[in-house]
PDB file of C-alpha atoms in Angstrom:
ATOM      1  CA  UNK M   1       3.748  -7.323  -1.538  1.00 52.00           C
ATOM      2  CA  UNK M   2       0.710  -5.279  -2.373  1.00 54.00           C
ATOM      3  CA  UNK M   3      -0.285  -1.851  -1.175  1.00 56.00           C
ATOM      4  CA  UNK M   4      -3.409  -1.169   0.874  1.00 59.00           C
ATOM      5  CA  UNK M   5      -5.199  -0.487  -2.417  1.00 61.00           C
ATOM      6  CA  UNK M   6      -4.239  -3.966  -3.628  1.00 62.00           C
ATOM      7  CA  UNK M   7      -1.916  -2.647  -6.323  1.00 64.00           C
ATOM      8  CA  UNK M   8       1.437  -4.346  -6.651  1.00 64.00           C
ATOM      9  CA  UNK M   9       4.310  -1.860  -6.146  1.00 62.00           C
ATOM     10  CA  UNK M  10       6.535  -1.094  -9.145  1.00 63.00           C
ATOM     11  CA  UNK M  11       9.748  -3.075  -9.329  1.00 70.00           C
ATOM     12  CA  UNK M  12      13.161  -1.482  -9.177  1.00 72.00           C
ATOM     13  CA  UNK M  13      12.353   1.432  -6.861  1.00 84.00           C
ATOM     14  CA  UNK M  14      11.408   1.393  -3.246  1.00 84.00           C
ATOM     15  CA  UNK M  15       8.702   3.844  -2.255  1.00 90.00           C
ATOM     16  CA  UNK M  16      10.211   6.555  -0.014  1.00 91.00           C
ATOM     17  CA  UNK M  17       7.691   5.818   2.753  1.00 91.00           C
ATOM     18  CA  UNK M  18       8.573   2.118   2.675  1.00 90.00           C
ATOM     19  CA  UNK M  19      12.269   2.944   2.725  1.00 92.00           C
ATOM     20  CA  UNK M  20      11.790   5.279   5.709  1.00 92.00           C
ATOM     21  CA  UNK M  21       9.860   2.560   7.576  1.00 91.00           C
ATOM     22  CA  UNK M  22      12.552  -0.012   6.801  1.00 91.00           C
ATOM     23  CA  UNK M  23      15.269   2.338   8.034  1.00 94.00           C
ATOM     24  CA  UNK M  24      13.414   3.077  11.273  1.00 94.00           C
ATOM     25  CA  UNK M  25      12.445  -0.527  11.983  1.00 93.00           C
ATOM     26  CA  UNK M  26      15.916  -1.762  11.093  1.00 94.00           C
ATOM     27  CA  UNK M  27      17.526   0.170  13.942  1.00 95.00           C
ATOM     28  CA  UNK M  28      18.611  -1.996  16.827  1.00 96.00           C
ATOM     29  CA  UNK M  29      16.096  -2.141  19.711  1.00 97.00           C
ATOM     30  CA  UNK M  30      13.225  -0.468  17.821  1.00 97.00           C
ATOM     31  CA  UNK M  31      11.229  -3.658  17.260  1.00 95.00           C
ATOM     32  CA  UNK M  32      11.946  -4.817  20.808  1.00 95.00           C
ATOM     33  CA  UNK M  33      10.553  -1.575  22.250  1.00 97.00           C
ATOM     34  CA  UNK M  34       7.416  -1.972  20.135  1.00 96.00           C
ATOM     35  CA  UNK M  35       7.112  -5.609  21.254  1.00 93.00           C
ATOM     36  CA  UNK M  36       7.345  -4.665  24.932  1.00 96.00           C
ATOM     37  CA  UNK M  37       4.808  -1.840  24.596  1.00 97.00           C
ATOM     38  CA  UNK M  38       2.264  -3.878  22.612  1.00 95.00           C
ATOM     39  CA  UNK M  39       0.424  -5.234  25.688  1.00 96.00           C
ATOM     40  CA  UNK M  40       0.110  -1.782  27.252  1.00 97.00           C
ATOM     41  CA  UNK M  41       1.876   1.253  28.718  1.00 98.00           C
ATOM     42  CA  UNK M  42       5.179   0.896  30.586  1.00 98.00           C
ATOM     43  CA  UNK M  43       7.320   3.333  32.493  1.00 98.00           C
ATOM     44  CA  UNK M  44      10.939   3.873  31.502  1.00 98.00           C
ATOM     45  CA  UNK M  45      12.386   1.810  34.363  1.00 97.00           C
ATOM     46  CA  UNK M  46      10.130  -1.163  33.702  1.00 97.00           C
ATOM     47  CA  UNK M  47      10.822  -0.980  29.979  1.00 97.00           C
ATOM     48  CA  UNK M  48      14.564  -0.804  30.675  1.00 97.00           C
ATOM     49  CA  UNK M  49      14.328  -3.802  33.028  1.00 97.00           C
ATOM     50  CA  UNK M  50      12.661  -5.867  30.299  1.00 96.00           C
ATOM     51  CA  UNK M  51      15.248  -4.938  27.668  1.00 94.00           C
ATOM     52  CA  UNK M  52      18.347  -6.904  28.617  1.00 90.00           C
ATOM     53  CA  UNK M  53      21.595  -5.416  27.330  1.00 92.00           C
ATOM     54  CA  UNK M  54      20.050  -2.150  26.151  1.00 96.00           C
ATOM     55  CA  UNK M  55      21.605   0.803  27.960  1.00 96.00           C
ATOM     56  CA  UNK M  56      19.438   3.541  29.414  1.00 97.00           C
ATOM     57  CA  UNK M  57      20.916   6.075  27.010  1.00 97.00           C
ATOM     58  CA  UNK M  58      20.213   3.875  23.963  1.00 97.00           C
ATOM     59  CA  UNK M  59      16.675   3.222  25.182  1.00 98.00           C
ATOM     60  CA  UNK M  60      16.129   6.985  25.552  1.00 98.00           C
ATOM     61  CA  UNK M  61      17.325   7.553  21.982  1.00 97.00           C
ATOM     62  CA  UNK M  62      15.088   4.807  20.607  1.00 98.00           C
ATOM     63  CA  UNK M  63      12.075   6.129  22.520  1.00 98.00           C
ATOM     64  CA  UNK M  64      12.720   9.580  21.042  1.00 97.00           C
ATOM     65  CA  UNK M  65      12.903   8.092  17.523  1.00 96.00           C
ATOM     66  CA  UNK M  66       9.637   6.238  18.028  1.00 97.00           C
ATOM     67  CA  UNK M  67       7.936   9.346  19.424  1.00 98.00           C
ATOM     68  CA  UNK M  68       9.199  11.377  16.474  1.00 96.00           C
ATOM     69  CA  UNK M  69       7.811   8.787  14.085  1.00 96.00           C
ATOM     70  CA  UNK M  70       4.432   8.959  15.838  1.00 97.00           C
ATOM     71  CA  UNK M  71       4.501   5.300  16.906  1.00 97.00           C
ATOM     72  CA  UNK M  72       4.561   5.868  20.665  1.00 98.00           C
ATOM     73  CA  UNK M  73       3.543   8.613  23.044  1.00 98.00           C
ATOM     74  CA  UNK M  74       4.805   9.579  26.498  1.00 98.00           C
ATOM     75  CA  UNK M  75       1.875   9.968  28.866  1.00 97.00           C
ATOM     76  CA  UNK M  76       1.445  12.469  31.701  1.00 97.00           C
ATOM     77  CA  UNK M  77       2.421   9.726  34.180  1.00 97.00           C
ATOM     78  CA  UNK M  78       5.678   9.334  32.175  1.00 96.00           C
ATOM     79  CA  UNK M  79       4.721   5.904  30.847  1.00 98.00           C
ATOM     80  CA  UNK M  80       5.079   5.097  27.154  1.00 98.00           C
ATOM     81  CA  UNK M  81       2.443   3.479  24.984  1.00 98.00           C
ATOM     82  CA  UNK M  82       1.706   2.740  21.358  1.00 98.00           C
ATOM     83  CA  UNK M  83      -0.256   5.297  19.375  1.00 98.00           C
ATOM     84  CA  UNK M  84      -2.875   4.270  16.827  1.00 97.00           C
ATOM     85  CA  UNK M  85      -0.096   4.109  14.229  1.00 96.00           C
ATOM     86  CA  UNK M  86       2.022   1.983  16.589  1.00 96.00           C
ATOM     87  CA  UNK M  87      -0.881  -0.363  17.214  1.00 96.00           C
ATOM     88  CA  UNK M  88      -1.461  -0.700  13.464  1.00 95.00           C
ATOM     89  CA  UNK M  89       2.221  -1.511  13.006  1.00 94.00           C
ATOM     90  CA  UNK M  90       2.027  -4.088  15.798  1.00 91.00           C
ATOM     91  CA  UNK M  91      -0.880  -5.715  13.975  1.00 89.00           C
ATOM     92  CA  UNK M  92       1.157  -5.778  10.759  1.00 89.00           C
ATOM     93  CA  UNK M  93       4.155  -7.270  12.588  1.00 89.00           C
ATOM     94  CA  UNK M  94       2.128 -10.144  14.026  1.00 90.00           C
ATOM     95  CA  UNK M  95       2.802 -12.140  10.851  1.00 91.00           C
ATOM     96  CA  UNK M  96       6.550 -11.606  11.411  1.00 89.00           C
ATOM     97  CA  UNK M  97       6.226 -12.952  14.966  1.00 87.00           C
ATOM     98  CA  UNK M  98       4.273 -15.969  13.652  1.00 92.00           C
ATOM     99  CA  UNK M  99       6.844 -16.566  10.906  1.00 92.00           C
ATOM    100  CA  UNK M 100       9.696 -16.412  13.429  1.00 91.00           C
ATOM    101  CA  UNK M 101       8.016 -19.038  15.612  1.00 91.00           C
ATOM    102  CA  UNK M 102       7.560 -21.365  12.620  1.00 91.00           C
ATOM    103  CA  UNK M 103      11.211 -20.955  11.623  1.00 93.00           C
ATOM    104  CA  UNK M 104      12.664 -20.742  15.134  1.00 91.00           C
ATOM    105  CA  UNK M 105      15.084 -23.631  14.689  1.00 91.00           C
ATOM    106  CA  UNK M 106      16.605 -22.225  11.514  1.00 90.00           C
ATOM    107  CA  UNK M 107      16.810 -18.731  12.983  1.00 88.00           C
ATOM    108  CA  UNK M 108      18.431 -19.709  16.262  1.00 90.00           C
ATOM    109  CA  UNK M 109      20.954 -22.295  15.055  1.00 83.00           C
TER     110      UNK M 109
END
């Protein structure tokens, strides 16, 4: 992988920012929340309805993590939506979604 400047990262050490992103995104339900919010704002109840098997308390914790990371914001109407940083991450994750569709059979068997 190359950085935004085009420079290849040094081998052997993971950049602290990359490590922090990997730790955040590796938490269960984080990517699913981002996926559900990508099309537009959702209220808590609608988001919870869309997230099968995720408890309300776990969803609340994940929403707090994402707000703390600056990836989502809670609006005055109590809906949640992606911030500019969240939208940029969604754009970056599109290649992961495309990859998963290409390799669906191997991933789901």
